[in-house]
Amino acid sequence: MSPMSADALADLLADARAGVAFTGAGISTESGIPDFRSPDGLWTREDPRDFSFRRYVASPALREQAWRRRHALWQDPPRPNLGHFALADLEAEGHLAGIVTQNVDGLHADAGSRTVVELHGSTRRVTCIGTAPRAGTPQGCGFTASHAWAFARLDAGEADPRCPSCGGIVKTTTVSFGQNLWPGVLEEASALVERADVVLVIGSSLSVEPAASLPRRAHRAGVPLAIVNAEPTPLDDLAEVRVRARAGGVLADVAAALPARREASA
Ligand SMILES: [Zn+2]
């Protein structure tokens, strides 16, 4: 059997009892969410510096713009696609222990996945980062809420909603450029990967550190690696199974093929 097929991937996952899926932007493009790095990605239309933590803290105008844009975007919320649903199925059927994602869209949880580590935070949660946080580290009072809270403040006429407890700046929990990862998140992801019997990389170019080091470390520990991505990745040569395709169709095929394999091995 070709190591390049969805069949080979189904074989690998059929035996998995603690697989970990590592997902990137490529799994959400089919939900209409732009990929930052692809040729027609967000960077061609936005200034990356606008997304830096330092500028968010420094510029009320930029914060107002960010809230306006986000509010408009979520008027018509993105929905999970076949790839997200297939991963939720794989977890429900006991093949996956969880998902480590670079995405901030919350679509894995929407699809029904239960164990999801969001390495780069979420655009669906907001939190107080304090009045003058420095050096990429939020220094909030602990206030946190759904982004719906912020949208309600905008609807009530506040352009740059402030923390109701301490008056601090409010930001989504998305990790911006120049912002440190949230404490404990990398440890949580590492713990999942350390117990993994398969690591399945989906829709990630594996170009962002430290996130990309997780699959590399799993491979070094002898855990089989599978990669589903439309483009080549730096770890392709290490992968037992590679499928050069968009995620949705491949994962749906794999999830559909697994019940028959379970029956055959029962
Ligand atoms: Zn606060």
XYZ file of N, CA and C and ligand atoms in Angstrom:
799
model
N 0.842 -1.212 0.000
C 0.000 0.000 0.000
C 0.869 1.251 0.000
N 0.483 2.209 -0.803
C 1.264 3.438 -0.889
C 1.229 4.209 0.423
N 2.390 4.678 0.859
C 2.382 5.505 2.079
C 1.783 6.886 1.819
N 1.301 7.124 0.584
C 0.800 8.455 0.244
C -0.724 8.514 0.203
N -1.399 7.457 0.688
C -2.839 7.413 0.466
C -3.641 7.565 1.749
N -4.908 7.917 1.578
C -5.815 8.005 2.712
C -5.996 6.627 3.352
N -5.890 5.559 2.529
C -5.979 4.188 3.041
C -4.887 3.897 4.064
N -3.652 4.291 3.712
C -2.523 4.076 4.621
C -2.735 4.842 5.916
N -3.336 6.013 5.800
C -3.613 6.820 6.980
C -4.668 6.140 7.858
N -5.690 5.566 7.213
C -6.730 4.857 7.969
C -6.126 3.659 8.702
N -5.198 2.942 8.039
C -4.534 1.803 8.690
C -3.788 2.242 9.944
N -3.067 3.348 9.815
C -2.274 3.851 10.930
C -3.184 4.246 12.101
N -4.310 4.909 11.777
C -5.200 5.403 12.830
C -6.063 4.301 13.432
N -6.318 3.239 12.657
C -7.161 2.149 13.160
C -6.534 1.527 14.409
N -5.211 1.490 14.461
C -4.511 0.899 15.605
C -4.250 1.910 16.722
N -4.468 3.187 16.429
C -4.141 4.226 17.420
C -5.166 4.242 18.545
N -4.668 4.403 19.782
C -5.546 4.534 20.948
C -5.307 5.847 21.681
N -4.240 6.537 21.317
C -3.919 7.811 21.974
C -3.282 8.760 20.968
N -3.852 8.763 19.751
C -3.316 9.636 18.713
C -3.510 11.102 19.078
N -2.627 11.934 18.542
C -2.778 13.373 18.725
C -2.760 14.028 17.353
N -3.772 14.834 17.083
C -3.800 15.591 15.831
C -3.231 16.969 16.098
N -2.324 17.370 15.231
C -1.690 18.673 15.340
C -2.170 19.484 14.133
N -3.009 20.508 14.362
C -3.636 21.179 13.224
C -3.184 22.623 13.066
N -3.159 23.059 11.797
C -2.815 24.438 11.466
C -3.871 25.049 10.565
N -3.548 26.211 10.011
C -4.514 27.000 9.245
C -5.176 26.207 8.118
N -4.430 25.230 7.557
C -4.935 24.479 6.412
C -6.221 23.715 6.680
N -6.534 23.421 7.953
C -7.783 22.701 8.210
C -8.967 23.676 8.227
N -8.691 24.963 8.406
C -9.794 25.928 8.513
C -10.033 26.734 7.239
N -9.123 26.629 6.258
C -9.343 27.385 5.017
C -10.638 26.931 4.344
N -10.988 25.643 4.511
C -12.228 25.153 3.908
C -13.464 25.662 4.649
N -13.258 26.329 5.791
C -14.357 27.010 6.479
C -14.366 28.497 6.134
N -13.520 28.879 5.173
C -13.494 30.270 4.723
C -12.604 31.185 5.544
N -11.753 30.597 6.405
C -10.851 31.420 7.217
C -9.508 31.534 6.499
N -9.054 32.767 6.233
C -7.835 32.921 5.441
C -6.594 32.416 6.165
N -5.695 31.855 5.393
C -4.411 31.379 5.887
C -3.455 32.578 5.843
N -2.730 32.800 6.932
C -1.844 33.955 6.992
C -0.722 33.900 5.958
N -0.210 32.689 5.708
C 1.040 32.621 4.957
C 0.918 32.223 3.491
N -0.229 31.711 3.079
C -0.350 31.284 1.685
C -0.345 32.527 0.786
N -0.088 32.314 -0.531
C 0.072 33.457 -1.436
C -1.126 34.421 -1.430
N -2.358 33.883 -1.263
C -3.504 34.791 -1.231
C -3.979 35.000 0.208
N -3.062 34.748 1.148
C -3.404 34.826 2.571
C -3.554 36.254 3.065
N -3.828 36.342 4.334
C -4.153 37.612 4.973
C -3.023 38.631 4.856
N -1.773 38.162 4.860
C -0.645 39.100 4.825
C -0.617 39.933 3.566
N -1.270 39.455 2.503
C -1.245 40.248 1.276
C -2.165 41.459 1.402
N -3.044 41.440 2.411
C -3.995 42.542 2.559
C -3.824 43.318 3.861
N -3.086 42.752 4.814
C -2.967 43.399 6.122
C -1.492 43.628 6.439
N -1.248 44.588 7.299
C 0.106 44.847 7.746
C 0.387 43.998 8.986
N 1.350 43.050 8.881
C 1.611 42.151 10.020
C 1.913 42.914 11.309
N 2.486 44.110 11.178
C 2.841 44.862 12.389
C 1.596 45.279 13.174
N 0.453 45.379 12.454
C -0.792 45.723 13.146
C -1.199 44.640 14.138
N -0.648 43.455 13.969
C -1.038 42.351 14.831
C -0.080 42.170 16.011
N 0.830 43.122 16.185
C 1.791 42.947 17.278
C 1.176 43.367 18.615
N 1.619 42.688 19.665
C 1.143 42.959 21.027
C 1.442 44.407 21.416
N 2.651 44.868 21.082
C 3.091 46.207 21.468
C 2.172 47.279 20.862
N 1.843 47.113 19.587
C 1.003 48.121 18.934
C -0.425 48.078 19.455
N -0.899 46.868 19.792
C -2.258 46.744 20.334
C -2.360 47.513 21.652
N -1.321 47.373 22.471
C -1.297 48.067 23.763
C -1.184 49.580 23.557
N -0.380 49.986 22.564
C -0.053 51.406 22.398
C -1.156 52.204 21.705
N -1.949 51.541 20.854
C -2.830 52.313 19.975
C -4.317 52.047 20.179
N -5.028 52.992 20.823
C -6.483 52.846 20.955
C -7.164 52.758 19.583
N -6.647 53.495 18.594
C -7.249 53.485 17.252
C -7.164 52.086 16.649
N -6.030 51.431 16.854
C -5.852 50.090 16.322
C -6.789 49.100 17.023
N -6.949 49.284 18.342
C -7.862 48.395 19.081
C -9.296 48.571 18.580
N -9.694 49.845 18.378
C -11.051 50.109 17.894
C -11.277 49.451 16.540
N -10.256 49.555 15.670
C -10.345 48.952 14.343
C -10.443 47.429 14.451
N -9.630 46.859 15.349
C -9.624 45.400 15.508
C -10.994 44.904 16.001
N -11.583 45.620 16.970
C -12.896 45.197 17.483
C -13.962 45.313 16.403
N -13.927 46.442 15.655
C -14.927 46.645 14.587
C -14.866 45.520 13.568
N -13.628 45.198 13.160
C -13.441 44.183 12.120
C -13.888 42.813 12.630
N -13.535 42.518 13.888
C -13.878 41.208 14.450
C -15.399 41.077 14.619
N -16.030 42.160 15.061
C -17.475 42.165 15.239
C -18.155 41.882 13.898
N -17.663 42.541 12.840
C -18.255 42.350 11.505
C -18.063 40.907 11.043
N -16.859 40.375 11.275
C -16.538 39.014 10.832
C -17.470 37.993 11.477
N -17.794 38.185 12.767
C -18.584 37.186 13.501
C -20.086 37.392 13.375
N -20.504 38.392 12.561
C -21.925 38.494 12.235
C -22.366 37.251 11.471
N -21.435 36.720 10.677
C -21.709 35.508 9.902
C -20.629 34.494 10.277
N -20.804 33.809 11.419
C -19.716 33.012 11.987
C -19.286 31.861 11.078
N -17.988 31.595 11.000
C -17.508 30.431 10.253
C -17.995 29.148 10.909
N -18.159 28.115 10.116
C -18.623 26.830 10.645
C -17.560 25.768 10.421
N -17.529 24.754 11.310
C -16.559 23.667 11.103
C -16.839 22.941 9.796
N -15.795 22.360 9.212
C -15.955 21.630 7.952
C -15.713 20.134 8.185
N -15.731 19.361 7.102
C -15.585 17.897 7.184
C -14.359 17.478 7.987
N -13.258 18.226 7.824
C -12.022 17.881 8.540
C -12.196 17.988 10.044
N -12.815 19.082 10.514
C -13.061 19.245 11.957
C -13.967 18.126 12.469
N -15.031 17.831 11.720
C -15.976 16.801 12.180
C -15.320 15.410 12.207
N -14.474 15.141 11.212
C -13.805 13.835 11.177
C -12.906 13.652 12.398
N -12.207 14.713 12.796
C -11.338 14.606 13.982
C -12.163 14.407 15.253
N -13.321 15.051 15.328
C -14.201 14.847 16.490
C -14.660 13.387 16.535
N -14.979 12.819 15.363
C -15.357 11.395 15.287
C -14.226 10.497 15.781
N -13.001 10.786 15.305
C -11.847 9.954 15.677
C -11.620 9.974 17.187
N -11.892 11.106 17.819
C -11.765 11.186 19.274
C -12.893 10.385 19.937
N -14.108 10.563 19.436
C -15.258 9.859 20.027
C -15.107 8.341 19.912
N -14.441 7.884 18.835
C -14.266 6.442 18.610
C -13.025 5.897 19.315
N -12.316 6.746 20.042
C -11.206 6.279 20.857
C -9.867 6.166 20.147
N -9.742 6.759 18.964
C -8.452 6.714 18.260
C -7.575 7.919 18.596
N -8.217 9.045 18.865
C -7.471 10.259 19.197
C -7.650 10.608 20.670
N -6.539 10.992 21.313
C -6.630 11.474 22.701
C -6.920 12.971 22.730
N -6.586 13.661 21.648
C -6.844 15.097 21.641
C -6.209 15.794 20.459
N -6.398 17.103 20.445
C -5.921 17.941 19.351
C -5.063 19.062 19.923
N -3.933 19.301 19.284
C -3.133 20.490 19.571
C -3.259 21.370 18.338
N -3.759 22.594 18.492
C -3.985 23.416 17.303
C -3.259 24.744 17.364
N -2.832 25.188 16.204
C -2.261 26.533 16.055
C -3.361 27.543 15.737
N -4.576 27.038 15.493
C -5.671 27.918 15.079
C -6.333 28.579 16.279
N -6.956 29.724 16.027
C -7.572 30.507 17.103
C -9.085 30.644 16.890
N -9.636 29.821 15.971
C -11.026 30.030 15.545
C -12.067 29.264 16.362
N -11.627 28.335 17.210
C -12.578 27.593 18.042
C -13.397 26.555 17.300
N -13.071 26.264 16.042
C -13.924 25.369 15.248
C -13.809 23.905 15.659
N -12.690 23.500 16.267
C -12.596 22.110 16.743
C -13.656 21.844 17.819
N -13.787 22.772 18.757
C -14.797 22.598 19.816
C -16.200 22.644 19.219
N -16.408 23.524 18.254
C -17.724 23.593 17.597
C -18.091 22.256 16.959
N -17.080 21.554 16.442
C -17.337 20.280 15.757
C -17.550 19.141 16.750
N -17.272 19.380 18.034
C -17.505 18.348 19.046
C -16.249 17.745 19.645
N -15.070 18.233 19.249
C -13.834 17.740 19.876
C -13.802 18.200 21.330
N -13.375 17.290 22.230
C -13.422 17.605 23.659
C -12.080 18.064 24.209
N -10.997 17.379 23.829
C -9.674 17.773 24.321
C -8.955 18.555 23.230
N -8.907 19.868 23.406
C -8.286 20.735 22.405
C -7.339 21.701 23.124
N -6.069 21.648 22.776
C -5.103 22.604 23.315
C -4.872 23.676 22.259
N -5.250 24.908 22.588
C -5.103 26.016 21.635
C -3.792 26.740 21.919
N -2.753 26.365 21.155
C -1.406 26.905 21.405
C -1.370 28.423 21.340
N -2.134 28.982 20.410
C -2.074 30.426 20.171
C -3.324 31.140 20.669
N -4.006 30.536 21.646
C -5.171 31.182 22.232
C -6.402 31.079 21.347
N -7.362 31.959 21.602
C -8.624 31.891 20.880
C -9.177 33.283 20.639
N -9.732 33.483 19.461
C -10.377 34.754 19.167
C -11.785 34.793 19.759
N -12.198 33.653 20.372
C -13.546 33.559 20.927
C -13.585 33.923 22.416
N -12.403 34.093 23.060
C -12.341 34.489 24.468
C -11.627 35.834 24.547
N -12.074 36.673 25.443
C -11.362 37.926 25.684
C -10.890 37.934 27.130
N -9.856 38.720 27.377
C -9.311 38.770 28.729
C -8.689 40.136 28.990
N -8.650 40.525 30.257
C -7.997 41.769 30.668
C -6.483 41.568 30.594
N -5.766 42.523 29.970
C -4.299 42.411 29.923
C -3.640 43.517 30.758
N -4.447 44.238 31.541
C -3.898 45.284 32.405
C -3.825 46.623 31.695
N -3.409 47.655 32.405
C -3.407 48.995 31.808
C -2.112 49.291 31.044
N -1.002 48.713 31.457
C 0.264 49.001 30.767
C 1.173 47.768 30.737
N 0.691 46.671 30.110
C 1.523 45.464 30.075
C 2.769 45.694 29.214
N 3.870 45.101 29.618
C 5.129 45.305 28.900
C 5.693 43.980 28.375
N 6.551 44.111 27.388
C 7.381 43.001 26.925
C 6.589 41.731 26.593
N 5.437 41.919 25.956
C 4.719 40.762 25.442
C 4.030 39.923 26.492
N 3.903 40.439 27.718
C 3.284 39.647 28.772
C 2.041 40.344 29.328
N 0.851 39.760 29.089
C -0.356 40.331 29.675
C -0.246 40.381 31.198
N -0.736 41.474 31.788
C -0.693 41.609 33.244
C -2.074 41.987 33.744
N -3.059 41.165 33.363
C -4.440 41.483 33.673
C -4.843 41.105 35.086
N -6.104 41.462 35.419
C -6.617 41.214 36.761
C -7.292 39.845 36.851
N -7.397 39.143 35.717
C -8.042 37.835 35.733
C -9.413 37.833 35.075
N -9.930 39.035 34.716
C -11.224 39.079 34.032
C -11.126 38.368 32.679
N -12.088 37.507 32.400
C -12.145 36.840 31.107
C -13.604 36.605 30.750
N -13.918 36.589 29.454
C -15.314 36.454 29.008
C -15.330 35.947 27.571
N -16.506 35.581 27.115
C -16.688 35.241 25.703
C -16.543 36.511 24.868
N -16.183 36.358 23.592
C -16.102 37.561 22.747
C -17.476 38.218 22.596
N -18.538 37.458 22.882
C -19.885 38.039 22.828
C -20.021 39.196 23.833
N -19.289 39.106 24.948
C -19.297 40.205 25.921
C -18.793 41.489 25.259
N -17.663 41.366 24.530
C -17.080 42.546 23.881
C -18.023 43.080 22.795
N -18.650 42.172 22.046
C -19.554 42.616 20.982
C -20.750 43.362 21.579
N -21.213 42.905 22.742
C -22.336 43.594 23.395
C -21.915 44.999 23.836
N -20.651 45.136 24.312
C -20.159 46.467 24.686
C -20.092 47.379 23.449
N -19.640 46.815 22.325
C -19.571 47.600 21.088
C -20.965 48.061 20.696
N -21.929 47.132 20.776
C -23.307 47.479 20.423
C -23.840 48.571 21.342
N -23.309 48.609 22.579
C -23.757 49.615 23.536
C -23.016 50.949 23.339
N -22.119 50.993 22.343
C -21.487 52.273 22.007
C -20.042 52.444 22.435
N -19.453 51.419 23.092
C -18.038 51.514 23.454
C -17.191 51.050 22.276
N -16.257 51.871 21.835
C -15.431 51.499 20.677
C -14.261 50.609 21.091
N -13.820 50.769 22.346
C -12.651 50.039 22.847
C -12.994 49.570 24.262
N -13.752 48.489 24.386
C -14.256 48.061 25.698
C -13.129 47.839 26.701
N -13.322 48.347 27.925
C -12.304 48.184 28.970
C -12.791 47.190 30.015
N -11.825 46.662 30.769
C -12.131 45.661 31.780
C -13.107 46.219 32.831
N -14.225 45.514 33.069
C -15.202 46.004 34.042
C -14.686 45.939 35.485
N -13.647 45.163 35.738
C -13.137 45.039 37.110
C -12.073 46.087 37.423
N -11.139 46.333 36.465
C -9.993 47.191 36.800
C -9.736 48.292 35.776
N -10.523 48.335 34.682
C -10.302 49.378 33.678
C -9.169 49.083 32.719
N -8.599 47.882 32.816
C -7.479 47.516 31.942
C -7.899 47.333 30.490
N -6.898 47.187 29.633
C -7.139 46.924 28.211
C -7.654 45.489 28.056
N -8.636 45.307 27.179
C -9.170 43.969 26.918
C -8.700 43.523 25.542
N -8.334 42.252 25.462
C -7.814 41.695 24.207
C -8.347 40.272 24.078
N -8.475 39.769 22.872
C -8.776 38.343 22.731
C -7.581 37.566 23.280
N -7.786 36.290 23.584
C -6.659 35.511 24.111
C -5.720 35.039 22.997
N -6.013 35.445 21.750
C -5.118 35.149 20.632
C -3.710 35.670 20.921
N -2.713 34.831 20.678
C -1.323 35.238 20.915
C -0.832 36.049 19.713
N -0.582 37.338 19.937
C -0.144 38.214 18.850
C 1.371 38.118 18.656
N 1.847 38.705 17.565
C 3.295 38.776 17.368
C 3.923 39.527 18.539
N 5.013 39.023 19.016
C 5.689 39.677 20.124
C 5.051 39.385 21.472
N 4.082 38.483 21.505
C 3.442 38.112 22.776
C 3.849 36.687 23.131
N 4.141 36.476 24.409
C 4.527 35.132 24.849
C 3.310 34.211 24.840
N 3.561 32.902 24.663
C 2.476 31.923 24.803
C 1.908 32.017 26.212
N 0.631 31.659 26.373
C 0.025 31.660 27.695
C 0.701 30.598 28.557
N 0.895 30.906 29.853
C 1.603 29.956 30.728
C 0.894 28.598 30.756
N 1.669 27.533 30.696
C 1.121 26.194 30.862
C 0.629 25.539 29.581
N 0.415 26.323 28.523
C -0.184 25.763 27.308
C 0.770 24.799 26.602
N 2.034 25.213 26.506
C 3.005 24.358 25.831
C 3.216 23.055 26.617
N 3.163 23.173 27.946
C 3.299 21.984 28.804
C 2.127 21.029 28.587
N 0.928 21.606 28.461
C -0.270 20.804 28.235
C -0.170 20.059 26.899
N 0.299 20.777 25.874
C 0.461 20.172 24.559
C 1.529 19.079 24.602
N 2.635 19.362 25.279
C 3.729 18.388 25.374
C 3.254 17.117 26.060
N 2.434 17.275 27.112
C 1.954 16.105 27.858
C 1.118 15.201 26.955
N 0.278 15.803 26.117
C -0.528 15.007 25.168
C 0.377 14.271 24.185
N 1.338 15.021 23.634
C 2.222 14.446 22.611
C 3.103 13.343 23.206
N 3.507 13.522 24.473
C 4.352 12.500 25.108
C 3.631 11.166 25.265
N 2.310 11.193 25.437
C 1.546 9.952 25.585
C 1.031 9.418 24.247
N 1.324 10.124 23.139
C 0.726 9.785 21.843
C 1.292 8.494 21.269
N 0.431 7.711 20.591
C 0.937 6.559 19.841
C 0.994 6.844 18.339
N 0.369 7.932 17.900
C 0.489 8.437 16.530
C 0.361 9.947 16.600
N 1.151 10.666 15.804
C 0.938 12.104 15.674
C 0.562 12.402 14.231
N -0.590 13.044 14.095
C -1.156 13.332 12.784
C -1.123 14.843 12.568
N -0.275 15.302 11.641
C -0.171 16.734 11.353
C -1.129 17.076 10.215
N -1.970 18.081 10.431
C -2.971 18.419 9.407
C -2.985 19.915 9.119
N -2.704 20.250 7.871
C -2.851 21.639 7.454
C -1.909 22.600 8.122
N -0.726 22.127 8.484
C 0.278 23.023 9.041
C 1.533 22.955 8.198
N 2.111 24.120 7.911
C 3.360 24.148 7.152
C 4.539 23.838 8.071
N 4.258 23.663 9.363
C 5.286 23.346 10.365
C 6.434 24.339 10.320
N 6.085 25.608 10.086
C 7.133 26.627 9.961
C 7.216 27.519 11.191
N 6.253 27.404 12.119
C 6.241 28.287 13.286
C 6.752 27.545 14.515
N 7.818 28.063 15.107
C 8.310 27.522 16.377
C 7.709 28.323 17.525
N 7.542 27.747 18.734
C 7.983 26.404 19.085
C 6.980 25.318 18.713
N 5.856 25.703 18.088
C 4.805 24.727 17.810
C 5.320 23.551 16.984
N 6.127 23.824 15.960
C 6.553 22.781 15.043
C 7.485 21.763 15.702
N 8.068 22.131 16.830
C 8.993 21.206 17.479
C 8.259 20.023 18.112
N 6.949 20.149 18.352
C 6.205 19.053 19.000
C 6.172 17.795 18.137
N 5.765 17.892 16.853
C 5.803 16.687 16.019
C 7.215 16.139 15.832
N 8.193 17.047 15.766
C 9.590 16.607 15.605
C 10.020 15.775 16.813
N 9.636 16.255 17.998
C 10.016 15.551 19.223
C 9.336 14.177 19.291
N 8.069 14.125 18.864
C 7.347 12.849 18.868
C 8.055 11.848 17.964
N 8.462 12.313 16.786
C 9.167 11.420 15.861
C 10.454 10.895 16.485
N 11.178 11.777 17.150
C 12.443 11.382 17.784
C 12.200 10.322 18.860
N 11.022 10.382 19.488
C 10.692 9.402 20.529
C 10.137 8.110 19.930
N 10.131 8.012 18.596
C 9.703 6.772 17.954
C 8.214 6.699 17.640
N 7.512 7.813 17.800
C 6.069 7.832 17.503
C 5.868 8.059 16.004
N 5.069 7.190 15.346
C 4.850 7.389 13.910
C 4.154 8.721 13.619
N 4.592 9.330 12.525
C 4.117 10.651 12.139
C 3.378 10.532 10.810
N 2.205 11.156 10.706
C 1.485 11.240 9.432
C 1.236 12.712 9.138
N 1.374 13.098 7.879
C 1.218 14.507 7.511
C 0.214 14.641 6.369
N -0.847 15.413 6.613
C -1.802 15.755 5.555
C -1.699 17.254 5.347
N -1.146 17.652 4.202
C -0.994 19.080 3.934
C -0.936 19.310 2.426
N -1.483 20.435 1.988
C -1.515 20.716 0.552
C -0.116 21.010 0.004
N 0.771 21.494 0.882
C 2.127 21.860 0.459
C 3.134 20.963 1.176
N 4.363 20.878 0.630
C 5.408 20.124 1.338
C 5.712 20.773 2.694
N 6.179 19.967 3.658
C 6.596 20.523 4.953
C 8.022 20.059 5.233
N 8.725 20.741 6.151
C 10.109 20.353 6.465
C 10.213 18.960 7.085
N 9.088 18.396 7.563
C 9.143 17.093 8.235
C 8.671 15.936 7.346
N 8.410 16.235 6.073
C 7.859 15.200 5.177
C 8.702 13.924 5.166
N 10.031 14.087 5.178
C 10.904 12.906 5.084
C 10.814 12.017 6.320
N 10.353 12.575 7.428
C 10.257 11.796 8.669
C 8.922 11.060 8.771
N 7.980 11.413 7.896
C 6.613 10.904 8.044
C 6.447 9.505 7.473
N 5.728 8.664 8.216
C 5.418 7.323 7.748
C 4.360 7.369 6.640
N 3.419 8.298 6.801
C 2.366 8.492 5.804
C 2.286 9.985 5.477
N 2.275 10.279 4.166
C 2.087 11.664 3.738
C 0.950 11.708 2.740
N 0.038 12.652 2.922
C -1.008 12.861 1.931
C -0.962 14.327 1.532
N -0.609 14.570 0.272
C -0.472 15.944 -0.207
C -1.831 16.402 -0.725
N -2.679 16.885 0.166
C -4.041 17.272 -0.221
C -4.624 18.181 0.837
N -5.749 18.803 0.515
C -6.477 19.556 1.528
C -7.101 18.576 2.511
N -7.337 19.057 3.727
C -7.639 18.150 4.825
C -9.043 17.527 4.778
N -10.045 18.317 4.432
C -11.428 17.911 4.628
C -11.787 16.557 4.016
N -11.560 16.427 2.711
C -11.928 15.197 2.012
C -11.167 13.994 2.524
N -9.859 14.163 2.727
C -9.009 13.061 3.192
C -9.478 12.559 4.555
N -9.703 13.488 5.487
C -10.087 13.081 6.845
C -11.477 12.461 6.868
N -12.375 12.967 6.037
C -13.716 12.376 5.968
C -13.616 10.935 5.469
N -12.768 10.697 4.443
C -12.555 9.331 3.930
C -11.998 8.426 5.026
N -11.030 8.945 5.770
C -10.398 8.148 6.818
C -11.408 7.794 7.913
N -12.168 8.795 8.363
C -13.146 8.546 9.430
C -14.200 7.540 8.961
N -14.552 7.604 7.668
C -15.559 6.687 7.130
C -15.018 5.269 6.994
N -13.698 5.137 6.774
C -13.096 3.815 6.545
C -12.851 3.053 7.857
N -12.804 3.782 8.975
C -12.381 3.133 10.223
C -13.359 2.100 10.795
N -14.682 2.309 10.742
C -15.574 1.293 11.314
C -15.362 -0.097 10.706
N -15.159 -0.181 9.386
C -14.938 -1.472 8.726
C -13.646 -2.122 9.220
N -12.615 -1.301 9.425
C -11.342 -1.836 9.915
C -11.482 -2.337 11.349
N -12.285 -1.628 12.147
C -12.502 -2.092 13.529
C -13.215 -3.425 13.542
N -14.216 -3.592 12.667
C -14.949 -4.862 12.589
C -14.015 -5.996 12.166
N -13.156 -5.681 11.174
C -12.247 -6.705 10.639
C -11.279 -7.189 11.714
N -10.900 -6.287 12.633
C -9.899 -6.668 13.630
C -10.548 -7.170 14.915
N -11.881 -7.093 14.992
C -12.580 -7.502 16.230
C -12.666 -9.026 16.316
Zn -8.937 43.886 34.645
